[in-house]
Structure formats: structure tokens, C-alpha cells
PDB file of C-alpha atoms in Angstrom:
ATOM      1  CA  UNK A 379     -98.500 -55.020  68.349  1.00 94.00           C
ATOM      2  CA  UNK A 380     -95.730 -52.743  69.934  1.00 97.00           C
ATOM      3  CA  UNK A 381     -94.493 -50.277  67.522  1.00 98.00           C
ATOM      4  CA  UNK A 382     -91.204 -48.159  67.813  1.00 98.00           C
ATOM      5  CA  UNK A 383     -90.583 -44.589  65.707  1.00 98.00           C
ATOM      6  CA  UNK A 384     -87.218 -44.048  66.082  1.00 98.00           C
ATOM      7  CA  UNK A 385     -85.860 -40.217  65.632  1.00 98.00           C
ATOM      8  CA  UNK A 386     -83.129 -38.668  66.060  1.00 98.00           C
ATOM      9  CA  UNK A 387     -81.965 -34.430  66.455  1.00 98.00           C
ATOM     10  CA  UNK A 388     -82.826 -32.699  62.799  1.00 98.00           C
ATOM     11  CA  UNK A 389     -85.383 -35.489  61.956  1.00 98.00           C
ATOM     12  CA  UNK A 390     -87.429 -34.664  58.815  1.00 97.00           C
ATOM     13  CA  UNK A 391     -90.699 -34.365  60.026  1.00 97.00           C
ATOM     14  CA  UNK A 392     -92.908 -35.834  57.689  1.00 96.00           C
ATOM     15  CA  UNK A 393     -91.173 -39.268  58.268  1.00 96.00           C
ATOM     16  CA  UNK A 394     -92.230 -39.302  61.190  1.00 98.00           C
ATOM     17  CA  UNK A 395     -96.009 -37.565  61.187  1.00 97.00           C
ATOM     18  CA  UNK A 396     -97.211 -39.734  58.475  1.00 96.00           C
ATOM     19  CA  UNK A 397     -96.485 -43.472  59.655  1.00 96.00           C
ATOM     20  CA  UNK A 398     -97.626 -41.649  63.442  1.00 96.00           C
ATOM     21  CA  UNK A 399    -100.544 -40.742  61.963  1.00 94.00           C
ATOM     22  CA  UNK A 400    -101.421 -43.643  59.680  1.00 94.00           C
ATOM     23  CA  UNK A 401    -100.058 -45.995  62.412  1.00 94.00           C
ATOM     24  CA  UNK A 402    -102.491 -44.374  64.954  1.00 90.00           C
ATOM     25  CA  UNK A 403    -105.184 -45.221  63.115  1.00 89.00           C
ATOM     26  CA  UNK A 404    -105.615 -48.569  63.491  1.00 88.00           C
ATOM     27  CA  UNK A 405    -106.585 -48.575  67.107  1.00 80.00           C
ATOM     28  CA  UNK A 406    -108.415 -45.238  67.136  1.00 77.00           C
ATOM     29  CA  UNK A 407    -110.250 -45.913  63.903  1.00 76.00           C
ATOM     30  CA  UNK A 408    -110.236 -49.480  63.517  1.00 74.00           C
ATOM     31  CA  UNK A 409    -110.337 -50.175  67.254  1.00 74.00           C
ATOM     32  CA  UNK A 410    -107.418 -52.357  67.147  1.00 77.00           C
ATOM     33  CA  UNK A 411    -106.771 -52.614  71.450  1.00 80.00           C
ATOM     34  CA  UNK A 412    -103.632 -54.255  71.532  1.00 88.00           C
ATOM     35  CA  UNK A 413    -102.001 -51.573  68.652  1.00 91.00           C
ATOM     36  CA  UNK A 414     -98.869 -49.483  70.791  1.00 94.00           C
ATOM     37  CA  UNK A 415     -97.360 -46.927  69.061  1.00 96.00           C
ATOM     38  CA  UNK A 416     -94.250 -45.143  70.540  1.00 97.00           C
ATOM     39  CA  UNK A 417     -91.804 -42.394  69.792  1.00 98.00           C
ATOM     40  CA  UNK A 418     -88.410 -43.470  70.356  1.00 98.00           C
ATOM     41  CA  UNK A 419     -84.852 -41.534  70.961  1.00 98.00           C
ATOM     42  CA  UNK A 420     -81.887 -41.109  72.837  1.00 98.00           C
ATOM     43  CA  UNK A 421     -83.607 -38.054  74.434  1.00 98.00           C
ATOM     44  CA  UNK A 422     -86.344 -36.871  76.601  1.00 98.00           C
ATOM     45  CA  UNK A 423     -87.267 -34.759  73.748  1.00 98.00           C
ATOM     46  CA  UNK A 424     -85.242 -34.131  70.243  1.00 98.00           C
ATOM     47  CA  UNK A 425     -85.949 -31.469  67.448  1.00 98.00           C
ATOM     48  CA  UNK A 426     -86.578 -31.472  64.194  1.00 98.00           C
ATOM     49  CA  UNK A 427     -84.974 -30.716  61.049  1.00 97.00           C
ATOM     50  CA  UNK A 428     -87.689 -27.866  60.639  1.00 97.00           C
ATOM     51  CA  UNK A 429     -86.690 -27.049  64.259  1.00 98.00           C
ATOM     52  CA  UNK A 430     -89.939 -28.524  66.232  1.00 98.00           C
ATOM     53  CA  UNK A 431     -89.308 -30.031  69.908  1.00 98.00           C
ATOM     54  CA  UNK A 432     -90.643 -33.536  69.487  1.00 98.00           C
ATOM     55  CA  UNK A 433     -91.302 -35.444  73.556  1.00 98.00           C
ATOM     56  CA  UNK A 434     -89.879 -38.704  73.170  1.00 98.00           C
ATOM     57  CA  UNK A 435     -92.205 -41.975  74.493  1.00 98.00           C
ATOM     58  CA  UNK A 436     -89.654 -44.070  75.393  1.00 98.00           C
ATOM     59  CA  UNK A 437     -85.542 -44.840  74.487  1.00 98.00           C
ATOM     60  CA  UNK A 438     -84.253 -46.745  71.803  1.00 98.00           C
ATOM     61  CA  UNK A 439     -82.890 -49.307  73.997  1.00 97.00           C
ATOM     62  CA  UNK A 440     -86.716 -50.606  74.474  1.00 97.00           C
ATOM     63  CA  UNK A 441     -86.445 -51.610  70.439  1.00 98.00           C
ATOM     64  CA  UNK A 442     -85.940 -55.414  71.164  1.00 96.00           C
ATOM     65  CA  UNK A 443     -89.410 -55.241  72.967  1.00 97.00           C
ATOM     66  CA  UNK A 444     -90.843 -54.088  69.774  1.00 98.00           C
ATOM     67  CA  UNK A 445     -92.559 -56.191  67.095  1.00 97.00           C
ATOM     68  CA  UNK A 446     -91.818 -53.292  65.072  1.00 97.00           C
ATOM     69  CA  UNK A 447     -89.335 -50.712  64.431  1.00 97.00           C
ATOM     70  CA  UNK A 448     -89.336 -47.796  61.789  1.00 97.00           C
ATOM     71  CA  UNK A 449     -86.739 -45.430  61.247  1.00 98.00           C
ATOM     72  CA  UNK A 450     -87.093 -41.783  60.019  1.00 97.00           C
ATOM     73  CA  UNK A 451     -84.523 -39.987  57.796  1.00 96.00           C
ATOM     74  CA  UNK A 452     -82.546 -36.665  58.519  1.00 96.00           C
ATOM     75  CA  UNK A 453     -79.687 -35.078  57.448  1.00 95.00           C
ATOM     76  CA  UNK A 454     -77.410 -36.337  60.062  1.00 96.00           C
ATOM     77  CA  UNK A 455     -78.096 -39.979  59.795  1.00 96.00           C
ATOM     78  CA  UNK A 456     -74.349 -40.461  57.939  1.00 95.00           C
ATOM     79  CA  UNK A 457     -72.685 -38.794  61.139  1.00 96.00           C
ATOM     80  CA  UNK A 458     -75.208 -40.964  63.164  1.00 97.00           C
ATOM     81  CA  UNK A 459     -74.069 -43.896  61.784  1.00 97.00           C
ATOM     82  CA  UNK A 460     -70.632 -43.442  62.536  1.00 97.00           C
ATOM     83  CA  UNK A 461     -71.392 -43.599  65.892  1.00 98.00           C
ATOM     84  CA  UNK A 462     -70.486 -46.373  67.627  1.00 97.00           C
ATOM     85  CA  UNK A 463     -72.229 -46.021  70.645  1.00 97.00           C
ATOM     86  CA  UNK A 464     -75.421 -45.217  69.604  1.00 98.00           C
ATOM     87  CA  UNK A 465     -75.509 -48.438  66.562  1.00 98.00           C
ATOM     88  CA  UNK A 466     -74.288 -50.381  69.533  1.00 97.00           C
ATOM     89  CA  UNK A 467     -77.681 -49.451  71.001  1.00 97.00           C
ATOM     90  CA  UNK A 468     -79.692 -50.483  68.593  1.00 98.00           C
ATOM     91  CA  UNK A 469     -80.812 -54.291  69.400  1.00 96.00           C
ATOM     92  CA  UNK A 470     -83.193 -55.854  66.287  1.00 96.00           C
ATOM     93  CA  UNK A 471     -84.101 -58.674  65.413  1.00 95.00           C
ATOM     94  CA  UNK A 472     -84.915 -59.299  61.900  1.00 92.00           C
ATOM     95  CA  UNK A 473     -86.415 -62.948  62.050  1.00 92.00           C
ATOM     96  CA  UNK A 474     -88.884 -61.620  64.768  1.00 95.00           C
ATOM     97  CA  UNK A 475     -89.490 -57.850  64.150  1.00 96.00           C
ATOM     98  CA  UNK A 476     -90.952 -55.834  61.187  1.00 94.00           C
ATOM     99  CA  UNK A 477     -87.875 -53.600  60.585  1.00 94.00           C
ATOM    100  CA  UNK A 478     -87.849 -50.782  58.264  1.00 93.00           C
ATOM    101  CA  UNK A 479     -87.064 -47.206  57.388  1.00 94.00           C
ATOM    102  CA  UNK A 480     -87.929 -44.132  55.810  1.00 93.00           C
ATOM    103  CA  UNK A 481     -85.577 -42.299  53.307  1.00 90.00           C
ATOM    104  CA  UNK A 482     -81.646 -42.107  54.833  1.00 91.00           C
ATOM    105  CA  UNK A 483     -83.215 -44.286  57.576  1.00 94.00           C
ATOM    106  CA  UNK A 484     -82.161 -47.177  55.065  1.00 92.00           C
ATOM    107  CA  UNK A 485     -78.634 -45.917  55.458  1.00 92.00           C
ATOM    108  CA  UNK A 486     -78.998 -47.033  59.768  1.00 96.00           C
ATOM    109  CA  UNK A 487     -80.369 -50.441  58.082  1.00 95.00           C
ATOM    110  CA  UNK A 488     -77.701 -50.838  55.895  1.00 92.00           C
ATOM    111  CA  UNK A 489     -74.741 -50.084  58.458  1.00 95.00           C
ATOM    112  CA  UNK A 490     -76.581 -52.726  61.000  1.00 95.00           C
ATOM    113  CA  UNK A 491     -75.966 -55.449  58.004  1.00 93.00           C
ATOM    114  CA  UNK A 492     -79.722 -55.250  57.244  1.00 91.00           C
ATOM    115  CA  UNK A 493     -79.727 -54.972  53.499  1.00 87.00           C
ATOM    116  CA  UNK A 494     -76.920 -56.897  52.420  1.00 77.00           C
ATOM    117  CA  UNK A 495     -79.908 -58.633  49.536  1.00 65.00           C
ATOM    118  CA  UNK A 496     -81.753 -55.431  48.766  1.00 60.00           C
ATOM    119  CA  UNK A 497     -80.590 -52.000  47.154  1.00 61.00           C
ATOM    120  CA  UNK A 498     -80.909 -49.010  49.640  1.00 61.00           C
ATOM    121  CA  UNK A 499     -81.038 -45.327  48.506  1.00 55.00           C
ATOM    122  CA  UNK A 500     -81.039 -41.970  51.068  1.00 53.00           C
ATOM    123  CA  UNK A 501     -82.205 -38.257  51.040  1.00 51.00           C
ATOM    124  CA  UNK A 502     -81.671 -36.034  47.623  1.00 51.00           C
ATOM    125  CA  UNK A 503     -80.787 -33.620  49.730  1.00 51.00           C
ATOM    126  CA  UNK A 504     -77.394 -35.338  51.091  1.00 47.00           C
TER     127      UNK A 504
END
């Protein structure tokens, strides 16, 4: 199982060191070999909304090789997802992958045409 966590600059940090962490666990705890876990960006390295450098694993045009993709939240994911470019980028495919989000990361769901059956909601803080 290849899985993708896909940040972005000013990333909230707990979306993305909680499903690391629990993620991680299945191969180092419940020795799980073929388990993958990878950090994903458009960056070598991008920071944090709490302003920690995070390395990067990988790019986000590797998603389509993932059986699974989960995006964090931040406060820039409504500028993000007026960006052309980098939506253009962002190759899924929902009858094959496990696609999901944390938080505003719905709101990158919702602008691929993701959620046009379920409700989506985003950060209290924007």
C-alpha cells in the first residue's frame, strides 16, 4: 500500500503528524512490509503554519502511483485552490485510490469535483 500526505506552505501541523504517525504504525508495529508512507509537495521542503521546515518525500505529481492520498488543511488552501496550475497537477483517481482529507483539505476535494454527493466543511479559523 503506497500512501501520499500531501502538504502544502503554512500546513497545520497536526494534520499531518497524526495520520504520519498513526499511518507509520502499521508497518513498524504491525509489521505490515509492503505499507509506504510518503510526504508529498510541490517542494523540496515546505513550512508549516506554526513555521516548522517539513523535507518533502516525493512531488505531488507521483499521486496517481498512490493507492492512497490524504490531504492536510491550512490556511491557504482557498488561494491554493485557485490555482490552476497546481489543481492541474493533481491526478486521482477515485474508483482506484482511497482519497481523502483533513479539515480545509475537503475544500481541494471539493474543487477537483470530489464531493459533489457528500457535504464538505473547512477550518474555523477561515
Amino acid at each position: 500500500m503506497k500512501i501520499a500526505l500531501v502538504i502544502f506552505d503554512r500546513f497545520t501541523d497536526l494534520d499531518l503528524f497524526l495520520p504520519w504517525d498513526l499511518l507509520n504504525r502499521v508497518s513498524s508495529v504491525a509489521g505490515v512490509e509492503d505499507w509506504q508512507v510518503k510526504i508529498v509537495g510541490t517542494k523540496d521542503t515546505h513550512v508549516s503554519d506554526a513555521g516548522l521546515p517539513i523535507q518533502t518525500m516525493g512531488t505531488i505529481d507521483e499521486l496517481q502511483e498512490m493507492d492512497a492520498v490524504l490531504f492536510t488543511s491550512g490556511v491557504l488552501v482557498p488561494e491554493l485552490i485557485q490555482d490552476t496550475e497546481y489543481m492541474a497537477r493533481l491526478k486521482l483517481d477515485p474508483d482506484r485510490q482511497w482519497i481523502g482529507s483533513m479539515c480545509s483539505g475537503a475544500l481541494i476535494l471539493a474543487a477537483l469535483g470530489l464531493l459533489r454527493i457528500r457535504p464538505a466543511g473547512k477550518c474555523w479559523r477561515r
